[in-house]
């Protein structure tokens, strides 16, 4: 992380809400704003703030704005990922019905081609409903995205599986299941307990299923190759600030949201935490991320 | 405030009671005090603000009871100004004092309070012996003072009640505390499970695990029942109270206090909220408890629900002095879209919500005796079927549910269509790319993005 992370970030114009804003969670499902959105900020401010905190070059700004223009306003989900003081990003594009060519992979790849390239491009005949890829601070400086993630749905059950597509080919990556944290609590506990990484005879459930975040719209339990993960969807700005503190996000990110807390109160946010267990039985938070739309 | 506010974890409210924090000084130093830091920062409610609320209450009759609290409220001389105004206002049936009881040891002071108008004394007792109580209050002699205070109160026609904070230090003492209270004419005892407000990591080791404190608490509730003392419990999972489940009352009075107080107020959760019959009344476990002792997922025993469960209301909270008109005017999430249907006659129907999705604005409407429908606005499309086409939209409806008379449905549709047609001036749009247009460029040329 750059020196900028520990200093106050240079202010850039904030992006205010408009009457035509739509509000989507990280699955691009609509939600009702918590409060009157007039005079408040769009969630994309979180993304621009994180770029400033990292000190990303202007090329990344430009590439992201090109994506926004191509996919349409509010149509791109961004994730801001954090591990051990390092930040990076993931962009997600949903098109369940394959109805919008603007958010299909070839269109998005084309839109960012001035800044970076892709090592592999998915076949549109693959029945993916969403694809994503990671961006790092220097990606838009002529870099290459070496992995595209493709997400395929389950039949009826809310969830899916993801595959990594690289120059080497495709490989299975993660499986996900979305559940209501209250009405599907038995299923949720079952999914969490089915773990090869965490020994729940040594670890309290409360260490991975966090009481501060469970009041949310949906939980997603993910099984990954090297960790388990729980995502909390639809939390409020107070919970987001708790999440930042708990997972020790850079001070410049915390203070930005704290300073503008009242301007983010109308929004719901989504966060995710990957976790595993160390040999001594303590829980290791492998990485975490928070999400919004641009 | 509505019923759902009772379940909100920030402002649970005992609807007919109003608590006023007069000041934040204290002559004890209880180990579990939830406002130790606040003592230095919080300020009491200005008398003028209380007087205005009391005046309003005379008109609205919102509150039956006013409770003066602190800090230790008896240390504040202006207390008498508050009490006198409350009593003379005529708007409150009961005027209660929440106190550690130490100054009640002075018979003249106690008489002065009674003469000013206090008819209910809610006194804190945390141990069954002077040794234990004084250890907790960290003030030698405080137990003897409160006992003398209870004795002094017996000379007056007032109600005596007690409050005991359930925590690790006193978990063996509850039955003994009931004995002390009963011998001094107490008619009601409240047992509040300790909630950290400042020590969220419980470094003072005060949170009592359920399996530790509960047997003694149940024994105390048994004793209360034997003595005919009404008992109240707070912040204990209802399923753990067994036959005493009906003692659980997590409501609180509407409280006038510095707003920052609520920032630190504990939150609660229970894994079985949606399954349990008691979830409207029971808060479950505090987050601090869960962090320290876990979810108690195998200890808690939810009672199967017999009625549908709905998530807690997490909407905007009202203030104690907020008028119903202010509450009713609280805006929704899409004001520009809601304005399209503004002024819909109540007998035609009412708008429940608006939701904007990728391609449509969906208005949920209720009409008649419980019937409902979704009114949908999509981008104007000459080729698509529509009930109405306006400047920007195709309008149609779907999801008609419930029983209704056809004329009622027609009237509702006519009312909403008239409004949308008149108000759609083209400023609202469902074009997902409005304001952001892909700039023309040659391949690999970096465009200027605005």
XYZ file of C-alpha atoms in Angstrom:
744
model
C 0.000 0.000 0.000
C 1.208 3.453 -0.800
C 2.162 6.109 1.674
C -1.151 7.706 0.868
C -2.893 5.061 2.931
C -1.582 6.514 6.136
C -2.131 10.107 5.176
C -5.270 12.043 4.576
C -6.425 11.343 1.076
C -6.690 14.175 -1.406
C -10.358 14.996 -1.723
C -11.952 14.433 -5.104
C -15.484 15.478 -5.949
C -17.988 13.188 -4.306
C -20.689 11.615 -6.427
C -24.133 12.643 -5.201
C -27.288 10.613 -5.578
C -29.704 11.388 -8.357
C -33.416 10.769 -8.638
C -32.717 7.978 -11.091
C -30.311 5.977 -8.983
C -31.196 2.376 -8.468
C -30.086 0.402 -5.485
C -28.657 -3.064 -5.951
C -26.874 -5.492 -3.703
C -23.785 -7.397 -4.766
C -25.955 -9.895 -6.624
C -27.531 -6.995 -8.495
C -30.795 -7.623 -6.688
C -32.693 -4.380 -6.015
C -33.328 -3.111 -2.517
C -35.188 -0.178 -1.054
C -32.974 2.613 0.249
C -33.015 2.722 4.026
C -33.690 6.457 4.085
C -34.480 9.318 1.789
C -31.499 9.337 -0.611
C -31.749 12.976 -1.583
C -28.612 14.928 -0.797
C -26.604 11.796 -0.059
C -23.812 9.898 -1.799
C -23.699 7.039 -4.249
C -21.943 3.866 -3.160
C -19.409 4.332 -5.943
C -17.776 6.913 -3.667
C -16.415 3.959 -1.716
C -14.641 2.721 -4.815
C -13.100 6.067 -5.694
C -12.034 6.539 -2.098
C -10.267 3.190 -2.101
C -8.406 4.095 -5.294
C -7.204 7.265 -3.634
C -6.216 5.439 -0.472
C -4.122 3.004 -2.451
C -2.742 5.734 -4.664
C -3.847 4.009 -7.847
C -2.795 5.724 -11.077
C -5.332 7.756 -13.122
C -5.399 4.983 -15.708
C -7.356 2.778 -13.313
C -9.875 5.567 -12.790
C -10.280 5.899 -16.522
C -10.677 2.167 -17.067
C -13.325 1.940 -14.355
C -15.241 4.878 -15.776
C -15.154 3.237 -19.153
C -16.602 0.085 -17.623
C -19.312 2.170 -15.989
C -20.157 3.835 -19.266
C -20.258 0.526 -21.091
C -22.250 -1.525 -18.601
C -24.509 1.336 -17.594
C -24.851 3.262 -14.399
C -25.441 1.031 -11.343
C -24.896 -2.096 -13.445
C -21.394 -3.018 -12.241
C -20.749 -4.505 -8.825
C -17.375 -3.703 -7.347
C -15.681 -5.480 -4.480
C -12.879 -3.862 -2.511
C -10.694 -6.660 -1.174
C -8.409 -6.430 1.816
C -5.746 -8.677 3.177
C -2.955 -7.781 5.561
C -3.042 -4.108 4.697
C -3.190 -4.687 0.933
C -6.178 -3.537 -1.128
C -7.321 -4.617 -4.559
C -10.614 -4.793 -6.455
C -12.919 -7.201 -8.199
C -15.583 -6.251 -10.724
C -18.705 -8.371 -11.239
C -21.069 -8.319 -14.202
C -24.496 -9.923 -14.070
C -26.599 -10.920 -17.009
C -28.762 -13.811 -15.910
C -30.866 -13.901 -19.018
C -28.079 -13.065 -21.439
C -30.212 -10.145 -22.495
C -27.768 -7.272 -22.276
C -24.827 -7.516 -24.608
C -23.254 -4.508 -22.908
C -22.377 -6.531 -19.829
C -21.213 -9.649 -21.587
C -17.555 -10.440 -21.295
C -16.509 -9.476 -24.802
C -18.085 -6.059 -24.444
C -16.470 -5.352 -21.076
C -13.117 -6.659 -22.273
C -13.354 -4.380 -25.253
C -14.186 -1.405 -23.073
C -11.000 -1.735 -21.032
C -8.721 -2.728 -23.886
C -6.962 0.659 -23.945
C -5.666 0.002 -20.453
C -5.273 -3.739 -20.000
C -5.822 -7.053 -21.665
C -7.123 -10.473 -20.711
C -5.214 -13.728 -20.892
C -8.411 -15.623 -21.609
C -11.924 -14.833 -22.708
C -14.961 -16.981 -21.915
C -17.116 -18.623 -24.528
C -20.515 -16.984 -24.507
C -22.072 -20.418 -24.891
C -21.011 -21.202 -21.330
C -24.215 -20.686 -19.277
C -22.655 -18.296 -16.806
C -24.901 -15.707 -15.198
C -22.070 -13.594 -13.911
C -18.380 -13.116 -14.485
C -15.745 -11.240 -12.557
C -12.080 -10.364 -12.568
C -9.568 -8.779 -10.207
C -7.875 -5.447 -10.655
C -4.722 -4.325 -8.919
C -3.322 -0.814 -8.643
C -1.080 -1.249 -11.659
C -3.369 -3.378 -13.834
C -4.470 -0.447 -15.973
C -0.886 0.486 -16.690
C -0.796 -1.958 -19.574
C -1.220 -5.036 -17.418
C -3.032 -8.258 -18.034
C -5.922 -9.897 -16.229
C -4.868 -13.507 -16.042
C -8.024 -14.990 -14.512
C -11.702 -14.503 -15.290
C -14.171 -16.068 -12.865
C -17.343 -17.578 -14.274
C -20.358 -18.233 -12.042
C -22.974 -20.840 -12.864
C -26.263 -21.181 -10.989
C -27.803 -24.093 -9.143
C -31.216 -25.350 -10.120
C -33.764 -23.604 -7.853
C -31.505 -23.379 -4.783
C -30.009 -19.912 -4.511
C -26.315 -20.271 -5.023
C -23.847 -21.448 -7.548
C -20.341 -22.546 -8.361
C -17.495 -20.655 -9.857
C -14.704 -21.580 -12.213
C -11.414 -19.883 -12.873
C -10.637 -19.326 -16.492
C -7.022 -18.653 -17.359
C -4.687 -19.295 -20.254
C -4.165 -22.732 -18.759
C -7.854 -23.514 -19.041
C -10.775 -23.882 -16.659
C -10.790 -25.204 -13.145
C -13.431 -25.477 -10.457
C -12.970 -22.850 -7.783
C -15.738 -22.130 -5.248
C -19.294 -23.093 -4.356
C -21.802 -20.678 -2.845
C -25.160 -20.911 -1.184
C -27.368 -17.965 -0.313
C -29.591 -18.250 2.732
C -31.753 -16.083 4.904
C -29.922 -15.768 8.228
C -33.119 -16.140 10.252
C -35.625 -18.190 8.309
C -33.042 -20.636 6.988
C -30.891 -20.744 10.086
C -30.682 -24.558 10.258
C -29.455 -24.755 6.674
C -27.033 -21.926 7.316
C -25.559 -23.589 10.398
C -25.278 -26.859 8.515
C -23.400 -25.234 5.669
C -21.043 -23.415 8.034
C -20.334 -26.515 10.098
C -19.542 -28.560 7.006
C -15.951 -27.444 6.991
C -12.627 -29.077 6.347
C -10.745 -25.962 7.437
C -12.336 -25.150 10.792
C -12.701 -27.639 13.622
C -15.836 -26.517 15.440
C -15.002 -28.685 18.409
C -12.232 -26.150 19.022
C -13.701 -22.994 17.534
C -16.841 -21.218 18.699
C -19.361 -20.605 15.959
C -19.499 -16.977 17.053
C -15.929 -16.481 15.867
C -16.947 -16.947 12.263
C -20.669 -16.116 12.320
C -20.505 -12.592 13.636
C -23.392 -11.290 15.756
C -22.733 -7.726 14.657
C -23.416 -8.629 11.028
C -26.081 -11.303 11.228
C -28.877 -8.743 11.098
C -28.726 -8.592 7.323
C -30.867 -9.494 4.344
C -29.009 -12.593 3.255
C -26.013 -14.658 4.175
C -23.898 -16.469 1.640
C -21.847 -19.441 2.797
C -18.997 -20.236 0.448
C -16.650 -23.178 0.310
C -13.407 -22.275 -1.348
C -10.317 -24.185 -2.203
C -8.274 -22.959 0.726
C -10.800 -21.354 3.064
C -14.458 -21.028 3.960
C -16.269 -17.724 3.681
C -19.386 -16.002 4.918
C -20.879 -12.982 3.179
C -23.409 -10.675 4.803
C -25.662 -8.814 2.402
C -27.731 -5.744 3.159
C -25.965 -4.390 6.233
C -26.172 -0.715 7.131
C -23.432 1.867 7.372
C -23.009 1.308 11.114
C -22.350 -2.366 10.491
C -19.969 -1.467 7.680
C -17.974 0.691 10.068
C -17.886 -2.189 12.558
C -16.598 -4.430 9.766
C -13.856 -1.917 8.932
C -12.743 -1.774 12.566
C -12.926 -5.517 13.082
C -10.838 -6.272 10.034
C -8.487 -3.352 10.463
C -9.109 -1.523 7.230
C -6.843 1.441 6.533
C -7.616 4.423 8.690
C -8.213 6.567 5.599
C -11.073 4.277 4.549
C -12.611 4.192 7.998
C -12.387 7.937 8.462
C -13.859 8.596 5.017
C -16.969 6.573 5.778
C -17.159 7.928 9.306
C -16.943 11.489 8.037
C -19.696 10.865 5.496
C -21.695 8.448 7.603
C -24.906 10.432 7.346
C -24.514 10.553 3.579
C -24.258 6.761 3.376
C -27.158 6.028 5.714
C -29.587 5.390 2.887
C -27.492 2.542 1.494
C -27.164 -1.112 2.243
C -23.782 -2.738 1.880
C -22.416 -6.224 1.466
C -19.297 -7.650 3.057
C -17.538 -10.988 2.971
C -14.912 -12.695 5.096
C -12.759 -15.676 4.153
C -11.581 -17.632 7.177
C -9.644 -20.702 8.112
C -8.089 -22.149 11.259
C -4.476 -22.083 12.324
C -2.825 -25.169 13.798
C -3.231 -23.728 17.304
C -7.002 -23.630 16.891
C -7.297 -19.894 16.443
C -9.359 -18.532 13.582
C -7.481 -16.858 10.781
C -9.308 -14.226 8.768
C -7.746 -14.817 5.385
C -9.214 -11.875 3.527
C -12.292 -9.713 3.476
C -14.096 -7.410 1.110
C -16.923 -4.910 0.846
C -19.140 -4.197 -2.119
C -21.121 -1.557 -3.917
C -22.164 -0.609 -7.424
C -20.991 1.943 -9.931
C -43.590 4.965 17.625
C -45.383 1.818 16.596
C -45.392 -1.761 17.828
C -42.388 -2.663 15.770
C -40.328 -0.089 17.613
C -40.568 -2.295 20.684
C -38.425 -4.796 18.881
C -35.872 -2.333 17.704
C -32.770 -2.767 19.748
C -31.835 0.845 20.031
C -35.022 2.373 21.309
C -37.125 -0.310 22.950
C -39.871 1.627 24.618
C -42.317 1.216 27.445
C -44.834 3.267 25.623
C -46.520 5.083 28.461
C -43.378 5.926 30.440
C -40.976 8.799 29.890
C -37.502 8.789 31.441
C -35.651 12.042 31.929
C -31.927 12.067 32.688
C -31.531 15.036 34.978
C -27.797 14.828 35.504
C -24.821 12.483 35.417
C -23.086 12.789 38.766
C -22.894 9.857 41.142
C -21.814 9.182 44.720
C -21.270 5.474 44.084
C -18.949 3.765 41.644
C -20.697 0.520 40.737
C -18.321 -1.855 39.045
C -20.819 -2.509 36.271
C -21.774 1.120 35.691
C -22.686 1.581 32.042
C -21.982 5.296 31.931
C -18.691 5.622 33.785
C -17.147 7.478 30.886
C -20.421 9.201 30.168
C -20.372 10.729 33.648
C -17.657 13.011 32.386
C -19.252 13.724 29.013
C -23.024 13.520 29.205
C -25.140 16.430 30.232
C -28.573 16.332 31.748
C -31.719 17.357 29.950
C -32.291 21.120 30.111
C -35.275 21.939 32.280
C -36.866 23.932 29.484
C -36.859 20.906 27.187
C -38.502 18.748 29.816
C -41.061 21.457 30.556
C -41.985 21.652 26.876
C -42.485 17.887 26.698
C -44.526 17.918 29.903
C -46.723 20.675 28.468
C -47.181 18.714 25.260
C -48.020 15.622 27.291
C -50.819 17.465 28.991
C -52.405 17.804 25.567
C -51.421 14.447 24.057
C -51.639 12.230 27.177
C -48.850 10.175 25.621
C -47.197 9.344 28.927
C -48.703 8.218 32.238
C -45.469 8.203 34.136
C -42.297 10.263 34.237
C -39.114 8.742 35.641
C -36.289 10.946 36.812
C -32.904 9.326 36.595
C -29.204 10.078 36.158
C -26.372 9.425 37.215
C -27.538 9.628 40.777
C -30.387 12.001 40.422
C -30.740 12.852 44.121
C -27.436 14.727 43.971
C -28.893 17.308 41.624
C -30.712 20.135 43.397
C -32.666 21.026 40.267
C -34.389 17.642 40.617
C -37.013 19.323 42.759
C -37.734 21.830 39.993
C -38.323 18.933 37.575
C -40.465 16.951 40.039
C -42.565 19.917 41.030
C -43.191 20.852 37.407
C -44.101 17.260 36.547
C -46.536 16.967 39.422
C -48.079 20.399 38.920
C -48.458 19.865 35.177
C -51.185 17.348 35.900
C -50.120 15.300 32.909
C -48.498 12.384 34.731
C -50.247 9.924 37.003
C -46.981 8.751 38.527
C -43.676 10.445 39.182
C -40.880 7.945 39.770
C -37.374 8.363 41.096
C -34.634 5.954 39.999
C -31.942 6.126 42.655
C -29.208 4.238 44.465
C -31.160 5.027 47.628
C -28.255 6.391 49.637
C -29.640 9.857 50.211
C -32.953 8.380 51.251
C -31.219 7.511 54.529
C -31.957 11.111 55.487
C -35.618 11.151 56.605
C -35.990 14.866 55.953
C -34.677 14.549 52.406
C -36.978 11.610 51.753
C -39.966 13.560 53.050
C -39.018 16.487 50.824
C -39.030 14.202 47.773
C -42.405 12.759 48.678
C -43.834 16.198 49.352
C -42.575 17.378 45.951
C -44.654 14.683 44.305
C -42.688 11.467 43.914
C -44.909 8.455 44.517
C -42.653 5.663 43.218
C -39.113 4.903 44.359
C -37.028 2.545 42.225
C -33.987 1.713 44.335
C -30.884 -0.218 43.280
C -29.787 -3.167 45.392
C -27.039 -5.394 44.081
C -26.049 -7.553 47.040
C -27.798 -9.344 49.870
C -25.227 -8.224 52.414
C -23.445 -4.995 53.137
C -20.180 -6.682 52.250
C -21.289 -7.700 48.767
C -23.345 -4.608 47.943
C -20.583 -2.246 49.093
C -18.014 -4.253 47.149
C -20.053 -3.695 44.007
C -20.810 -0.010 44.639
C -17.259 0.544 45.859
C -18.656 2.749 48.610
C -18.555 1.392 52.173
C -21.810 2.051 53.996
C -23.925 2.310 50.860
C -25.900 -0.847 51.690
C -26.804 0.409 55.157
C -27.834 3.748 53.686
C -30.178 2.220 51.140
C -31.717 -0.089 53.751
C -32.345 2.909 56.007
C -33.801 4.660 52.991
C -36.243 1.812 52.377
C -37.203 1.989 56.040
C -37.773 5.716 55.774
C -40.006 5.226 52.773
C -42.248 2.941 54.805
C -43.506 6.053 56.591
C -44.954 7.373 53.328
C -47.718 6.198 51.011
C -45.350 5.433 48.130
C -44.463 2.376 46.079
C -41.106 0.758 46.750
C -39.407 -1.130 43.948
C -35.885 -2.428 43.449
C -33.497 -2.955 40.599
C -30.698 -5.523 40.630
C -28.089 -5.807 37.910
C -27.375 -9.477 37.254
C -23.637 -9.978 36.812
C -20.904 -12.359 37.680
C -20.215 -10.874 41.131
C -23.707 -11.331 42.550
C -25.031 -14.469 40.874
C -25.246 -16.327 44.179
C -27.029 -13.510 45.997
C -30.354 -13.092 44.227
C -32.488 -15.090 46.633
C -30.932 -13.212 49.554
C -31.663 -9.903 47.854
C -35.319 -10.915 47.587
C -35.315 -11.607 51.339
C -33.938 -8.146 52.070
C -36.404 -6.476 49.744
C -39.381 -8.389 51.086
C -38.530 -7.422 54.633
C -38.653 -3.758 53.633
C -41.985 -3.689 51.889
C -40.818 -3.852 48.300
C -43.674 -4.712 45.949
C -41.786 -5.100 42.677
C -38.272 -6.298 41.832
C -36.515 -5.960 38.519
C -33.493 -8.067 37.533
C -31.555 -6.598 34.616
C -28.951 -8.771 32.988
C -25.736 -6.781 32.753
C -25.081 -5.103 29.398
C -21.692 -3.533 28.754
C -21.944 -0.051 27.307
C -18.311 0.931 27.472
C -16.443 -2.305 28.213
C -17.614 -4.236 25.175
C -14.842 -6.774 25.506
C -15.896 -7.344 29.123
C -12.393 -6.876 30.411
C -13.903 -6.457 33.878
C -15.268 -9.988 33.536
C -18.775 -9.044 34.596
C -20.984 -10.839 32.086
C -22.426 -13.930 33.720
C -22.695 -16.981 31.473
C -26.236 -18.307 31.292
C -25.352 -21.577 32.891
C -23.782 -19.760 35.832
C -26.292 -17.095 36.748
C -29.545 -18.624 35.710
C -30.215 -21.150 38.511
C -29.884 -18.482 41.182
C -32.044 -16.065 39.199
C -34.791 -18.663 38.808
C -34.598 -19.319 42.543
C -35.047 -15.603 43.209
C -38.051 -15.462 40.905
C -39.534 -18.399 42.818
C -39.062 -16.478 46.064
C -40.689 -13.368 44.591
C -43.696 -15.467 43.643
C -43.886 -16.892 47.150
C -43.831 -13.413 48.688
C -46.287 -11.931 46.234
C -43.646 -9.576 44.849
C -44.058 -8.768 41.171
C -40.841 -9.604 39.364
C -39.460 -8.332 36.071
C -36.468 -9.628 34.127
C -34.626 -7.906 31.310
C -32.112 -9.009 28.671
C -32.400 -12.712 29.550
C -33.443 -15.121 26.776
C -37.060 -15.945 27.474
C -36.611 -19.619 26.721
C -34.185 -19.814 29.664
C -36.704 -18.476 32.174
C -38.908 -21.571 32.188
C -42.087 -21.010 34.201
C -41.043 -17.410 34.767
C -41.026 -16.527 31.091
C -43.788 -14.010 31.622
C -41.475 -11.925 33.833
C -39.475 -10.897 30.794
C -40.079 -7.277 29.882
C -37.401 -5.780 27.655
C -39.287 -2.583 27.115
C -37.849 0.675 28.319
C -39.391 4.046 28.797
C -38.977 6.611 26.082
C -35.813 8.267 27.230
C -34.695 11.835 26.836
C -30.931 11.582 26.878
C -28.005 12.737 24.810
C -28.229 11.077 21.401
C -24.738 9.640 21.604
C -25.925 7.407 24.439
C -27.691 5.213 21.902
C -24.562 4.844 19.778
C -23.143 2.630 22.486
C -26.354 0.874 23.475
C -25.891 -2.873 23.118
C -27.365 -4.758 20.206
C -28.812 -8.244 20.443
C -29.209 -11.304 18.309
C -30.582 -14.812 18.491
C -30.032 -17.492 15.905
C -33.546 -18.766 16.420
C -35.373 -15.467 16.144
C -37.473 -16.510 13.172
C -38.365 -19.860 14.726
C -39.272 -18.761 18.227
C -42.709 -17.769 19.457
C -41.132 -15.268 21.849
C -39.020 -13.355 19.369
C -41.191 -10.235 19.466
C -40.540 -9.853 23.192
C -37.202 -11.587 23.632
C -34.041 -9.850 22.453
C -31.863 -12.952 22.626
C -28.251 -12.402 23.598
C -26.214 -9.238 23.518
C -23.486 -9.139 20.901
C -20.959 -8.820 23.702
C -22.303 -11.991 25.272
C -22.140 -13.871 21.974
C -18.569 -12.758 21.388
C -17.546 -13.971 24.817
C -19.627 -17.100 25.339
C -20.863 -17.971 21.870
C -24.304 -18.226 20.337
C -25.497 -20.784 22.920
C -26.944 -22.601 19.932
C -27.349 -25.834 21.865
C -28.526 -24.190 25.113
C -31.303 -21.983 23.791
C -34.585 -23.772 23.204
C -36.837 -21.820 20.858
C -40.560 -22.343 21.264
C -42.043 -23.156 17.833
C -43.918 -20.224 16.366
C -47.632 -20.325 15.766
C -47.698 -17.097 13.724
C -45.696 -15.700 10.841
C -42.396 -14.034 11.615
C -41.405 -10.710 10.154
C -37.979 -9.097 10.338
C -37.398 -6.305 12.780
C -38.237 -2.818 11.692
C -34.964 -0.955 11.236
C -36.476 2.222 9.917
C -35.871 5.741 11.068
C -36.599 6.220 14.730
C -38.804 8.934 16.099
C -37.986 11.227 18.979
C -40.021 11.126 22.205
C -41.390 14.564 21.390
C -42.006 13.841 17.705
C -45.545 14.530 16.616
C -47.553 11.900 14.701
C -47.603 14.295 11.738
C -43.810 14.329 11.620
C -43.700 10.544 11.714
C -46.258 10.311 8.947
C -44.276 12.705 6.801
C -41.066 10.676 7.007
C -40.040 10.226 3.358
C -39.494 6.897 1.671
C -36.562 5.755 -0.377
C -37.519 7.019 -3.850
C -39.170 10.388 -3.317
C -39.211 11.431 -6.963
C -40.976 8.240 -7.927
C -43.281 8.276 -4.931
C -44.318 11.777 -5.951
C -45.883 10.347 -9.107
C -48.677 8.880 -6.979
C -48.797 11.538 -4.285
C -52.250 12.477 -3.119
C -53.830 9.134 -3.924
C -57.240 9.165 -2.194
C -57.208 6.830 0.771
C -60.456 5.176 -0.220
C -58.999 4.354 -3.643
C -55.880 2.678 -2.302
C -52.506 3.378 -0.780
C -48.904 2.995 -1.841
C -46.834 0.598 0.264
C -43.470 0.913 -1.430
C -41.633 1.668 -4.641
C -38.802 -0.475 -5.859
C -36.535 0.421 -8.752
C -34.979 -2.477 -10.572
C -32.959 -2.664 -13.696
C -35.784 -2.017 -16.110
C -38.813 -0.991 -14.117
C -40.307 0.967 -11.250
C -42.656 -1.247 -9.280
C -45.255 0.344 -6.994
C -46.860 -1.999 -4.454
C -50.404 -0.816 -3.775
C -53.095 -1.917 -1.332
C -56.792 -1.350 -1.867
C -60.163 -2.538 -0.673
C -60.232 -5.065 2.147
C -56.676 -6.371 1.986
C -56.306 -6.652 -1.798
C -53.032 -5.657 -3.414
C -51.393 -5.238 -6.784
C -48.121 -4.119 -8.331
C -48.243 -1.155 -10.663
C -45.280 -1.342 -13.010
C -43.615 1.389 -15.021
C -41.279 0.297 -17.805
C -39.494 2.326 -20.434
C -41.885 3.530 -23.112
C -42.105 1.012 -25.870
C -44.686 1.422 -28.623
C -44.585 -2.269 -29.423
C -45.181 -3.585 -25.915
C -48.681 -3.942 -24.466
C -49.543 -1.362 -21.830
C -52.435 -0.087 -19.812
C -51.196 3.430 -20.470
C -48.304 5.092 -22.287
C -46.971 8.333 -20.838
C -44.067 10.498 -21.929
C -41.466 8.087 -20.608
C -43.277 4.962 -19.543
C -45.411 2.020 -20.379
C -47.693 1.448 -17.395
C -49.219 -1.910 -16.560
C -50.154 -3.888 -13.480
C -49.566 -7.385 -12.158
C -49.646 -9.523 -9.018
C -53.262 -8.796 -8.151
C -53.996 -10.582 -4.885
C -56.881 -10.780 -2.445
C -60.587 -10.289 -2.978
C -62.008 -7.031 -4.307
C -64.890 -5.553 -6.205
C -63.996 -4.831 -9.854
C -65.156 -1.199 -9.619
C -62.727 -0.697 -6.771
C -59.841 -1.960 -8.882
C -60.918 0.212 -11.811
C -61.108 3.295 -9.613
C -57.615 2.673 -8.234
C -56.167 2.208 -11.717
C -57.879 5.331 -12.971
C -56.536 7.378 -10.065
C -52.952 6.176 -10.483
C -52.967 6.453 -14.270
C -54.322 9.999 -14.135
C -51.547 11.003 -11.772
C -48.735 9.392 -13.699
C -49.953 10.788 -16.996
C -50.175 14.284 -15.561
C -46.883 14.184 -13.692
C -44.565 12.332 -16.056
C -42.780 15.308 -17.594
C -39.956 13.217 -18.995
C -37.559 13.982 -16.170
C -37.655 10.445 -14.829
C -36.296 7.660 -16.906
C -35.670 3.966 -16.753
C -32.884 4.076 -19.292
C -30.067 2.278 -17.547
C -27.419 4.277 -19.341
C -28.844 7.724 -18.871
C -26.063 10.211 -18.242
C -23.331 7.822 -19.223
C -22.755 7.146 -22.852
C -19.984 5.018 -24.272
C -17.656 7.423 -26.019
C -16.729 6.735 -29.589
C -13.110 5.869 -30.039
C -10.692 3.925 -32.116
C -9.492 0.619 -30.731
C -6.702 1.018 -28.169
C -7.097 4.761 -28.079
C -7.604 6.024 -24.555
C -10.704 8.224 -24.571
C -11.275 11.171 -22.315
C -13.950 10.032 -19.923
C -16.173 12.660 -18.400
